[in-house]
Short mmCIF file of C-alpha atoms in Angstrom, two decimals:
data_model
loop_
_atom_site.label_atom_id
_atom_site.label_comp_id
_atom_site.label_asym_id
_atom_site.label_seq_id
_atom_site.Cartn_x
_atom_site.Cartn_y
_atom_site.Cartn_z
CA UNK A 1 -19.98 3.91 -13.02
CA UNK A 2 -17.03 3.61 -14.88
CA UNK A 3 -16.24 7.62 -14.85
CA UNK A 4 -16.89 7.31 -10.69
CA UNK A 5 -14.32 4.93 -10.82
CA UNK A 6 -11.69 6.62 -12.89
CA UNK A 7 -12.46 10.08 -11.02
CA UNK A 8 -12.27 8.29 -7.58
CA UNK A 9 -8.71 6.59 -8.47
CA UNK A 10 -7.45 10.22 -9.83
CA UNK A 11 -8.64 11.90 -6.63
CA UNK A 12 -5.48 13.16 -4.65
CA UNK A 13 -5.30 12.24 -1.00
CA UNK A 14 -5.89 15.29 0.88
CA UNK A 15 -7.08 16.32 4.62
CA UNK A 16 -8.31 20.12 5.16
CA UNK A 17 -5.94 20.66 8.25
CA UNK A 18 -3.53 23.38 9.64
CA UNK A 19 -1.78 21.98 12.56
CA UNK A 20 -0.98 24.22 15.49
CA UNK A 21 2.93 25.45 15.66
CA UNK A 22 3.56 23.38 18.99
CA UNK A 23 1.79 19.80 17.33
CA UNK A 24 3.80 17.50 19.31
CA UNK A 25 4.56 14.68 16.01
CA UNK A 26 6.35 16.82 13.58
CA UNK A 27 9.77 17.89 11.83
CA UNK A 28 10.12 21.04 9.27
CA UNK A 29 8.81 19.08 6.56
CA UNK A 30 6.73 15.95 7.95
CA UNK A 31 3.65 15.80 10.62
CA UNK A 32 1.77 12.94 11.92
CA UNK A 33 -1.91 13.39 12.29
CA UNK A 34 -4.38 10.57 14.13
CA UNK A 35 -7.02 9.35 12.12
CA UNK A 36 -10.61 9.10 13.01
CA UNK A 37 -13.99 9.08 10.61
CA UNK A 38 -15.73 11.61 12.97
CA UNK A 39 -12.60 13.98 12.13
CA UNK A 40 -14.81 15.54 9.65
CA UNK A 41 -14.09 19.26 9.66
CA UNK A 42 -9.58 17.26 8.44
CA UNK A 43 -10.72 14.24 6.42
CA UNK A 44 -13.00 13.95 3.51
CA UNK A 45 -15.22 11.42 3.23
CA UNK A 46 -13.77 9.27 0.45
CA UNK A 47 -10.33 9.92 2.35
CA UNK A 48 -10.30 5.80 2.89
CA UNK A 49 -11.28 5.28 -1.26
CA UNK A 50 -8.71 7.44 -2.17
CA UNK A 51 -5.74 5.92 -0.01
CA UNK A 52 -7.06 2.38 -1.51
CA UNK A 53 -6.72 3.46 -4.90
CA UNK A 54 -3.49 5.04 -4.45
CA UNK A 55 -1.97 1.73 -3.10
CA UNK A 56 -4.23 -0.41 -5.93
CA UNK A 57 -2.43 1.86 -8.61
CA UNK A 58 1.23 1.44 -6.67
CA UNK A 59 0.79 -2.07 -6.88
CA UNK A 60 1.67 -2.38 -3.05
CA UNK A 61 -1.58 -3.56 -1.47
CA UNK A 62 -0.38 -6.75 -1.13
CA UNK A 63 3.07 -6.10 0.35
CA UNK A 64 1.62 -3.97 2.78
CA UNK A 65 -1.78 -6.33 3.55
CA UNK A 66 0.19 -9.94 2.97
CA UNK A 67 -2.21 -12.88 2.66
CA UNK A 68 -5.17 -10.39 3.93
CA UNK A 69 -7.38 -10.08 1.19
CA UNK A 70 -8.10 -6.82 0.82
CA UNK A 71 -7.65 -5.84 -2.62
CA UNK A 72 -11.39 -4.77 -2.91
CA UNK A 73 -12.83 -1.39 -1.97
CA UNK A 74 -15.12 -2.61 0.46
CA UNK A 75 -12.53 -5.01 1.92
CA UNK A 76 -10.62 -2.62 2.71
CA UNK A 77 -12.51 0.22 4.07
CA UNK A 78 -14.49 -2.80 6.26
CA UNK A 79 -10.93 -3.26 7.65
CA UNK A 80 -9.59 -0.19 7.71
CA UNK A 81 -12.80 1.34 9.07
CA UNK A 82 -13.27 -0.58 11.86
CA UNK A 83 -13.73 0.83 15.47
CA UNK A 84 -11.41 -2.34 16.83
CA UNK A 85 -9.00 -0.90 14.24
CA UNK A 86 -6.47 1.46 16.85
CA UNK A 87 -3.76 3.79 16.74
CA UNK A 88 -4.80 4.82 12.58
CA UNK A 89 -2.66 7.64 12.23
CA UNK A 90 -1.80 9.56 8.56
CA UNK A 91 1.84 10.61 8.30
CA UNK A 92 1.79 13.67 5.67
CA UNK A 93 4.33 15.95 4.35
CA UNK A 94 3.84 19.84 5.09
CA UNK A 95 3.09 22.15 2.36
CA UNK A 96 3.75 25.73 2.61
CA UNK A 97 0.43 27.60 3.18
CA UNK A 98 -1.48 24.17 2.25
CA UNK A 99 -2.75 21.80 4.25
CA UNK A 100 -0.32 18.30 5.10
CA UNK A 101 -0.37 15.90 2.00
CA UNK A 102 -0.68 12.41 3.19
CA UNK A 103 1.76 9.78 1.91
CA UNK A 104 0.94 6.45 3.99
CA UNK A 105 -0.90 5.12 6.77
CA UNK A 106 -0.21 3.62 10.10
CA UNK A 107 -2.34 1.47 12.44
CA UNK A 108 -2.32 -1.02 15.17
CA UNK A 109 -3.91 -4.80 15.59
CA UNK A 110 -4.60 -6.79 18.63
CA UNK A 111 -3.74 -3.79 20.70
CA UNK A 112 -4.69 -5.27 24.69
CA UNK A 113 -3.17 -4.11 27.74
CA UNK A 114 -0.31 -2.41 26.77
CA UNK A 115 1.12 -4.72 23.72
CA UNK A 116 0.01 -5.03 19.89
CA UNK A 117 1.03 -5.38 16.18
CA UNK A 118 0.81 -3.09 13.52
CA UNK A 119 0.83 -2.37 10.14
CA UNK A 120 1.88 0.33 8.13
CA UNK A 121 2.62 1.60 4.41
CA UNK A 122 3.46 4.41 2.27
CA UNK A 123 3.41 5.82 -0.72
CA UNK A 124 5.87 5.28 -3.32
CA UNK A 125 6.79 9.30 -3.34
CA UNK A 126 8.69 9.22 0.06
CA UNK A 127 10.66 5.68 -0.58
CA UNK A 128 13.79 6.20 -0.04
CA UNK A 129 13.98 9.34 1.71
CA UNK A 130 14.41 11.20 4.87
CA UNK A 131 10.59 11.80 4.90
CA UNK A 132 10.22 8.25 5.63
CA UNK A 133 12.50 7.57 8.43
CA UNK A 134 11.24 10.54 9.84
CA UNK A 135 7.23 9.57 9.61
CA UNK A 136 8.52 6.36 10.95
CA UNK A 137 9.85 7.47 13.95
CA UNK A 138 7.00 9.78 15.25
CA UNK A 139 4.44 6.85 13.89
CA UNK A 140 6.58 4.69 16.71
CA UNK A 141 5.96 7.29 19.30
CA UNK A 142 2.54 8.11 18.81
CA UNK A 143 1.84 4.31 19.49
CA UNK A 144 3.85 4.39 22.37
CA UNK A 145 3.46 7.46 23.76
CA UNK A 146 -0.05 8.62 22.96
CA UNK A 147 -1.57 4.90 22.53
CA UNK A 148 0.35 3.45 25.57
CA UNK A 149 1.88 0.70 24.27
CA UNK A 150 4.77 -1.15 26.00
CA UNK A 151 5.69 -3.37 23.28
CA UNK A 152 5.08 -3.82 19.96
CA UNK A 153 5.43 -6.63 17.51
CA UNK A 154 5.77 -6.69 13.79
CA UNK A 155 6.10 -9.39 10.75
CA UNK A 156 7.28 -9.09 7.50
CA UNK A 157 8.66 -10.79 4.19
CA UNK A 158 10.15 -7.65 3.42
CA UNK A 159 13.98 -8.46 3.86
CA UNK A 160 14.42 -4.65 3.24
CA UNK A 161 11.69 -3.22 5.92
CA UNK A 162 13.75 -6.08 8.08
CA UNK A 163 16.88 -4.49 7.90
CA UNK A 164 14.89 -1.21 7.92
CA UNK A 165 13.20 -1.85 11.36
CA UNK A 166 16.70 -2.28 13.11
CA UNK A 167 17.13 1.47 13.66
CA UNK A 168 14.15 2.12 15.46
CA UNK A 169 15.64 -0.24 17.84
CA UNK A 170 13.53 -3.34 17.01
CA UNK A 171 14.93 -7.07 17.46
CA UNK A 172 14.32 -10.57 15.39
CA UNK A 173 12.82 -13.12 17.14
CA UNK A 174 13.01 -15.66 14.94
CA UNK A 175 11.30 -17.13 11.35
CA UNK A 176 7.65 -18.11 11.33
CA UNK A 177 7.95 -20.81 9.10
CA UNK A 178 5.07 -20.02 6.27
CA UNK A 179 3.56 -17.68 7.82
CA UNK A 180 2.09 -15.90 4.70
CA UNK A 181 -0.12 -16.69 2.24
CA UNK A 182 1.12 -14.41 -0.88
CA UNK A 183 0.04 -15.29 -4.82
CA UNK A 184 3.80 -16.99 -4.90
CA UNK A 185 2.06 -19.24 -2.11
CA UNK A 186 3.16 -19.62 1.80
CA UNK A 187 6.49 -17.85 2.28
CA UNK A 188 8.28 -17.83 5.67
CA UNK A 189 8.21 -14.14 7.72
CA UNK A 190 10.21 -12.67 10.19
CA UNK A 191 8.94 -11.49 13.67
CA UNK A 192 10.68 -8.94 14.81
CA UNK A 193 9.79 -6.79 18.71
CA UNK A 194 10.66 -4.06 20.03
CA UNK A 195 10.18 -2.18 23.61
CA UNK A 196 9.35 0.75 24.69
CA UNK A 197 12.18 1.31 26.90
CA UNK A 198 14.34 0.67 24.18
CA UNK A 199 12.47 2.58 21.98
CA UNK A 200 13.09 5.99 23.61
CA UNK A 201 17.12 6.00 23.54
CA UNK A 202 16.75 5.88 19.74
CA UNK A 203 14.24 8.19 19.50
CA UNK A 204 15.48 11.03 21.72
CA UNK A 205 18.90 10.26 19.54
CA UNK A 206 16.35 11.34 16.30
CA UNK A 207 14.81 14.22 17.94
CA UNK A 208 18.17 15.73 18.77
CA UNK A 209 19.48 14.75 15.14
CA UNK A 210 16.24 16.44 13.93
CA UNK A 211 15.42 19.20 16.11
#
């Protein structure tokens, strides 16, 4: 058990995809490809184990799942696997003659007529670069454009990914005053919204910048 383990938490993160040239969520370098278990002929089947243990080893499952509990394989897949659980999309750099290399995950919660949360999270490889900003932005559009949301809301304890969030357009609302349950205890978030209509101005503005 202990080799399955150790081979499972070395396994790369890989889909077995080639995207056709006019794929609507993609830059020279970055695509964004929607997730789904009966994908079978892009994702492997340990595609979930392998993003889990990839986050485990980045020590970020906790800033990414805050106060969710879970940091256990079967936690996780039960949550990430779900059929309530909407909008899962992979963002993934391109390699040349290779398929995309995923580097995070994006998804939606409470997703009902046209308004939802989400979460997302990546891996420590893109921090920090353009790659990120640019996943961001077409993770954004997918959920409003191909997922049909109107508005979406967000929290964090992040004041980074706060400051972060402000140029895809999204607003504060105000402090949610212990709001989650970390291992430092209850710590106050931020909820932060953000529209589609004024969405689109700032991403048209990126798709110009980015061709």
């Amino acid at each position: 058990m202990d080799e399955v383990i150790r081979t499972m938490s070395a396994s790369p993160v890989a889909v077995r995809s080639h995207l056709p040239a006019d794929w609507k969520y993609q830059t020279k370098n970055t695509v964004l490809l929607p997730y789904s278990e009966r994908h079978v002929h892009i994702y492997p089947e340990n595609f979930l184990c392998s993003v889990y243990y990839r986050l485990k080893e980045e020590g970020t499952l906790e800033t990414i799942y805050p106060g969710m509990d879970v940091g256990h394989l079967n936690r996780f897949i039960c949550y990430m696997g779900s059929p309530q659980r909407l909008g899962f999309v992979v963002p993934c750099l391109k390699s040349d003659g290779a398929p995309p290399k995923p580097v995070g995950i994006g998804w939606l919660c409470e997703a009902i007529k046209g308004r939802g949360s989400f979460g997302f999270g990546f891996f420590k490889e893109v921090w920090g670069k353009w790659e990120h900003a640019d996943l961001s932005m077409q993770m954004l559009a997918w959920w409003f454009f191909e997922s049909k949301m109107e508005v979406l809301y967000g929290t964090t304890l992040n004041r980074v990914a706060f400051n972060y969030s402000k140029r895809f357009g999204f607003k504060p609302v105000g402090t949610l005053p212990k709001f989650f349950s970390t291992t430092a205890g209850l710590e106050d978030g931020q909820l932060i919204v953000l529209e589609k209509e004024r969405f689109i101005p700032y991403y048209n503005w990126w798709k110009a910048r980015r061709g």
